[in-house]
Amino acid sequence: MFGQYFQEQEVIPKAKPGVYAVRLSSVREVVVKDYNVLRFEYVYNDGVKRTPNYIDVFDVVNPNDRDALKAFNYKMSKIRKCFNLSGSFNELSYNEWVGHSGKIEILVDQDGWRNVYPVVE
């Protein structure tokens, strides 16, 4: 019988380009395609569920790669300033960061990907 294994899935709409107030809901270390990543998951303050709903920061693989190190330091500095985060990279700090608020800007690139940028005011 056609569709006998169908199960309804939640369809979450994509955010339109713009600036949004968000709150961190989870901060954790994950592995994405064999790379260590710090994932900042957030919810939109207006209560609407939409994607994207996280920012990934890839750890530096080669500490001698000055460009990668510079990009990492800049991105992490922006996130820390945006959400008013302090402390080091560990579970205790990650748990303390949950609930911090900030603003993000979503832009759509030429290929249609939604890119998330922390807003520093």
PDB file of C-alpha atoms in Angstrom:
ATOM      1  CA  MET A   1       0.000   0.000   0.000  1.00  0.00           C
ATOM      2  CA  PHE A   2       1.313   3.426  -0.965  1.00  0.00           C
ATOM      3  CA  GLY A   3       2.537   5.575   1.916  1.00  0.00           C
ATOM      4  CA  GLN A   4       2.128   2.941   4.602  1.00  0.00           C
ATOM      5  CA  TYR A   5       5.370   4.066   6.281  1.00  0.00           C
ATOM      6  CA  PHE A   6       4.612   7.782   6.170  1.00  0.00           C
ATOM      7  CA  GLN A   7       5.048   9.714   9.408  1.00  0.00           C
ATOM      8  CA  GLU A   8       4.233  13.402   9.624  1.00  0.00           C
ATOM      9  CA  GLN A   9       7.356  15.551  10.118  1.00  0.00           C
ATOM     10  CA  GLU A  10       7.579  19.017  11.556  1.00  0.00           C
ATOM     11  CA  VAL A  11       8.318  21.538   8.810  1.00  0.00           C
ATOM     12  CA  ILE A  12      10.161  24.540  10.204  1.00  0.00           C
ATOM     13  CA  PRO A  13      10.129  27.645   7.990  1.00  0.00           C
ATOM     14  CA  LYS A  14      13.323  29.443   7.013  1.00  0.00           C
ATOM     15  CA  ALA A  15      13.976  32.877   8.460  1.00  0.00           C
ATOM     16  CA  LYS A  16      13.797  35.804   6.075  1.00  0.00           C
ATOM     17  CA  PRO A  17      16.880  38.015   5.824  1.00  0.00           C
ATOM     18  CA  GLY A  18      17.005  40.483   8.679  1.00  0.00           C
ATOM     19  CA  VAL A  19      18.050  41.125  12.258  1.00  0.00           C
ATOM     20  CA  TYR A  20      16.511  38.999  15.005  1.00  0.00           C
ATOM     21  CA  ALA A  21      16.697  39.016  18.803  1.00  0.00           C
ATOM     22  CA  VAL A  22      17.606  35.530  20.027  1.00  0.00           C
ATOM     23  CA  ARG A  23      18.428  33.666  23.236  1.00  0.00           C
ATOM     24  CA  LEU A  24      20.971  30.856  23.586  1.00  0.00           C
ATOM     25  CA  SER A  25      19.201  27.574  24.338  1.00  0.00           C
ATOM     26  CA  SER A  26      22.208  25.242  24.232  1.00  0.00           C
ATOM     27  CA  VAL A  27      25.971  25.482  23.881  1.00  0.00           C
ATOM     28  CA  ARG A  28      27.851  22.248  23.306  1.00  0.00           C
ATOM     29  CA  GLU A  29      30.785  20.655  21.588  1.00  0.00           C
ATOM     30  CA  VAL A  30      29.899  18.414  18.637  1.00  0.00           C
ATOM     31  CA  VAL A  31      31.762  16.741  15.800  1.00  0.00           C
ATOM     32  CA  VAL A  32      30.801  17.730  12.244  1.00  0.00           C
ATOM     33  CA  LYS A  33      32.486  15.761   9.440  1.00  0.00           C
ATOM     34  CA  ASP A  34      35.420  14.846  11.738  1.00  0.00           C
ATOM     35  CA  TYR A  35      35.919  18.462  12.889  1.00  0.00           C
ATOM     36  CA  ASN A  36      35.461  19.715  16.456  1.00  0.00           C
ATOM     37  CA  VAL A  37      32.746  22.340  16.574  1.00  0.00           C
ATOM     38  CA  LEU A  38      31.260  24.532  19.277  1.00  0.00           C
ATOM     39  CA  ARG A  39      27.540  24.789  18.499  1.00  0.00           C
ATOM     40  CA  PHE A  40      25.518  27.743  19.783  1.00  0.00           C
ATOM     41  CA  GLU A  41      21.830  26.832  19.465  1.00  0.00           C
ATOM     42  CA  TYR A  42      19.314  29.637  19.903  1.00  0.00           C
ATOM     43  CA  VAL A  43      15.600  30.371  19.909  1.00  0.00           C
ATOM     44  CA  TYR A  44      13.997  33.467  18.456  1.00  0.00           C
ATOM     45  CA  ASN A  45      12.683  35.857  21.113  1.00  0.00           C
ATOM     46  CA  ASP A  46       9.410  36.346  19.249  1.00  0.00           C
ATOM     47  CA  GLY A  47       8.592  32.656  19.887  1.00  0.00           C
ATOM     48  CA  VAL A  48       8.413  31.737  16.202  1.00  0.00           C
ATOM     49  CA  LYS A  49      10.238  28.523  15.296  1.00  0.00           C
ATOM     50  CA  ARG A  50      12.444  28.998  12.250  1.00  0.00           C
ATOM     51  CA  THR A  51      15.784  27.987  10.821  1.00  0.00           C
ATOM     52  CA  PRO A  52      18.662  28.573  10.964  1.00  0.00           C
ATOM     53  CA  ASN A  53      18.701  28.089  14.713  1.00  0.00           C
ATOM     54  CA  TYR A  54      22.396  27.645  15.494  1.00  0.00           C
ATOM     55  CA  ILE A  55      25.861  29.025  14.862  1.00  0.00           C
ATOM     56  CA  ASP A  56      28.759  26.603  14.455  1.00  0.00           C
ATOM     57  CA  VAL A  57      32.342  27.578  15.213  1.00  0.00           C
ATOM     58  CA  PHE A  58      34.938  25.131  13.899  1.00  0.00           C
ATOM     59  CA  ASP A  59      38.026  24.702  16.049  1.00  0.00           C
ATOM     60  CA  VAL A  60      41.435  25.494  14.568  1.00  0.00           C
ATOM     61  CA  VAL A  61      43.021  22.308  13.213  1.00  0.00           C
ATOM     62  CA  ASN A  62      46.490  23.709  12.615  1.00  0.00           C
ATOM     63  CA  PRO A  63      47.600  26.335  15.163  1.00  0.00           C
ATOM     64  CA  ASN A  64      50.321  27.423  12.712  1.00  0.00           C
ATOM     65  CA  ASP A  65      47.703  28.468  10.137  1.00  0.00           C
ATOM     66  CA  ARG A  66      47.603  32.194  10.902  1.00  0.00           C
ATOM     67  CA  ASP A  67      44.586  32.867   8.669  1.00  0.00           C
ATOM     68  CA  ALA A  68      42.504  30.114  10.285  1.00  0.00           C
ATOM     69  CA  LEU A  69      43.527  31.253  13.758  1.00  0.00           C
ATOM     70  CA  LYS A  70      42.688  34.873  12.950  1.00  0.00           C
ATOM     71  CA  ALA A  71      39.259  33.894  11.549  1.00  0.00           C
ATOM     72  CA  PHE A  72      38.521  31.706  14.591  1.00  0.00           C
ATOM     73  CA  ASN A  73      39.527  34.412  17.067  1.00  0.00           C
ATOM     74  CA  TYR A  74      37.442  37.030  15.244  1.00  0.00           C
ATOM     75  CA  LYS A  75      34.312  34.857  15.041  1.00  0.00           C
ATOM     76  CA  MET A  76      34.547  33.743  18.686  1.00  0.00           C
ATOM     77  CA  SER A  77      35.205  37.310  19.837  1.00  0.00           C
ATOM     78  CA  LYS A  78      32.102  38.507  17.969  1.00  0.00           C
ATOM     79  CA  ILE A  79      29.934  35.764  19.476  1.00  0.00           C
ATOM     80  CA  ARG A  80      31.261  36.420  22.989  1.00  0.00           C
ATOM     81  CA  LYS A  81      30.601  40.161  22.634  1.00  0.00           C
ATOM     82  CA  CYS A  82      27.176  39.657  20.997  1.00  0.00           C
ATOM     83  CA  PHE A  83      25.918  37.408  23.809  1.00  0.00           C
ATOM     84  CA  ASN A  84      28.012  38.942  26.623  1.00  0.00           C
ATOM     85  CA  LEU A  85      29.829  35.661  27.346  1.00  0.00           C
ATOM     86  CA  SER A  86      32.804  35.167  29.635  1.00  0.00           C
ATOM     87  CA  GLY A  87      34.755  32.183  30.857  1.00  0.00           C
ATOM     88  CA  SER A  88      36.716  29.533  29.057  1.00  0.00           C
ATOM     89  CA  PHE A  89      35.744  26.685  26.772  1.00  0.00           C
ATOM     90  CA  ASN A  90      34.334  24.058  29.127  1.00  0.00           C
ATOM     91  CA  GLU A  91      31.000  22.558  30.172  1.00  0.00           C
ATOM     92  CA  LEU A  92      30.640  24.874  33.169  1.00  0.00           C
ATOM     93  CA  SER A  93      30.909  27.980  30.973  1.00  0.00           C
ATOM     94  CA  TYR A  94      28.664  26.478  28.287  1.00  0.00           C
ATOM     95  CA  ASN A  95      25.941  25.895  30.880  1.00  0.00           C
ATOM     96  CA  GLU A  96      26.314  29.455  32.185  1.00  0.00           C
ATOM     97  CA  TRP A  97      25.997  30.850  28.653  1.00  0.00           C
ATOM     98  CA  VAL A  98      22.559  29.292  28.121  1.00  0.00           C
ATOM     99  CA  GLY A  99      19.884  31.973  28.403  1.00  0.00           C
ATOM    100  CA  HIS A 100      22.108  34.859  27.289  1.00  0.00           C
ATOM    101  CA  SER A 101      20.459  37.118  24.715  1.00  0.00           C
ATOM    102  CA  GLY A 102      21.834  38.841  21.662  1.00  0.00           C
ATOM    103  CA  LYS A 103      21.003  39.744  18.087  1.00  0.00           C
ATOM    104  CA  ILE A 104      21.850  37.949  14.877  1.00  0.00           C
ATOM    105  CA  GLU A 105      21.648  39.017  11.267  1.00  0.00           C
ATOM    106  CA  ILE A 106      20.616  36.542   8.616  1.00  0.00           C
ATOM    107  CA  LEU A 107      21.768  37.139   5.055  1.00  0.00           C
ATOM    108  CA  VAL A 108      21.131  34.963   2.018  1.00  0.00           C
ATOM    109  CA  ASP A 109      24.119  34.427  -0.280  1.00  0.00           C
ATOM    110  CA  GLN A 110      24.047  34.045  -4.073  1.00  0.00           C
ATOM    111  CA  ASP A 111      23.544  30.277  -3.756  1.00  0.00           C
ATOM    112  CA  GLY A 112      20.531  30.680  -1.470  1.00  0.00           C
ATOM    113  CA  TRP A 113      22.312  29.688   1.776  1.00  0.00           C
ATOM    114  CA  ARG A 114      21.273  31.520   4.912  1.00  0.00           C
ATOM    115  CA  ASN A 115      24.310  32.805   6.792  1.00  0.00           C
ATOM    116  CA  VAL A 116      24.088  33.866  10.426  1.00  0.00           C
ATOM    117  CA  TYR A 117      26.186  36.728  11.796  1.00  0.00           C
ATOM    118  CA  PRO A 118      26.285  37.849  15.429  1.00  0.00           C
ATOM    119  CA  VAL A 119      25.414  41.534  15.775  1.00  0.00           C
ATOM    120  CA  VAL A 120      27.738  43.592  17.955  1.00  0.00           C
ATOM    121  CA  GLU A 121      26.312  46.917  19.043  1.00  0.00           C
TER     122      GLU A 121
END
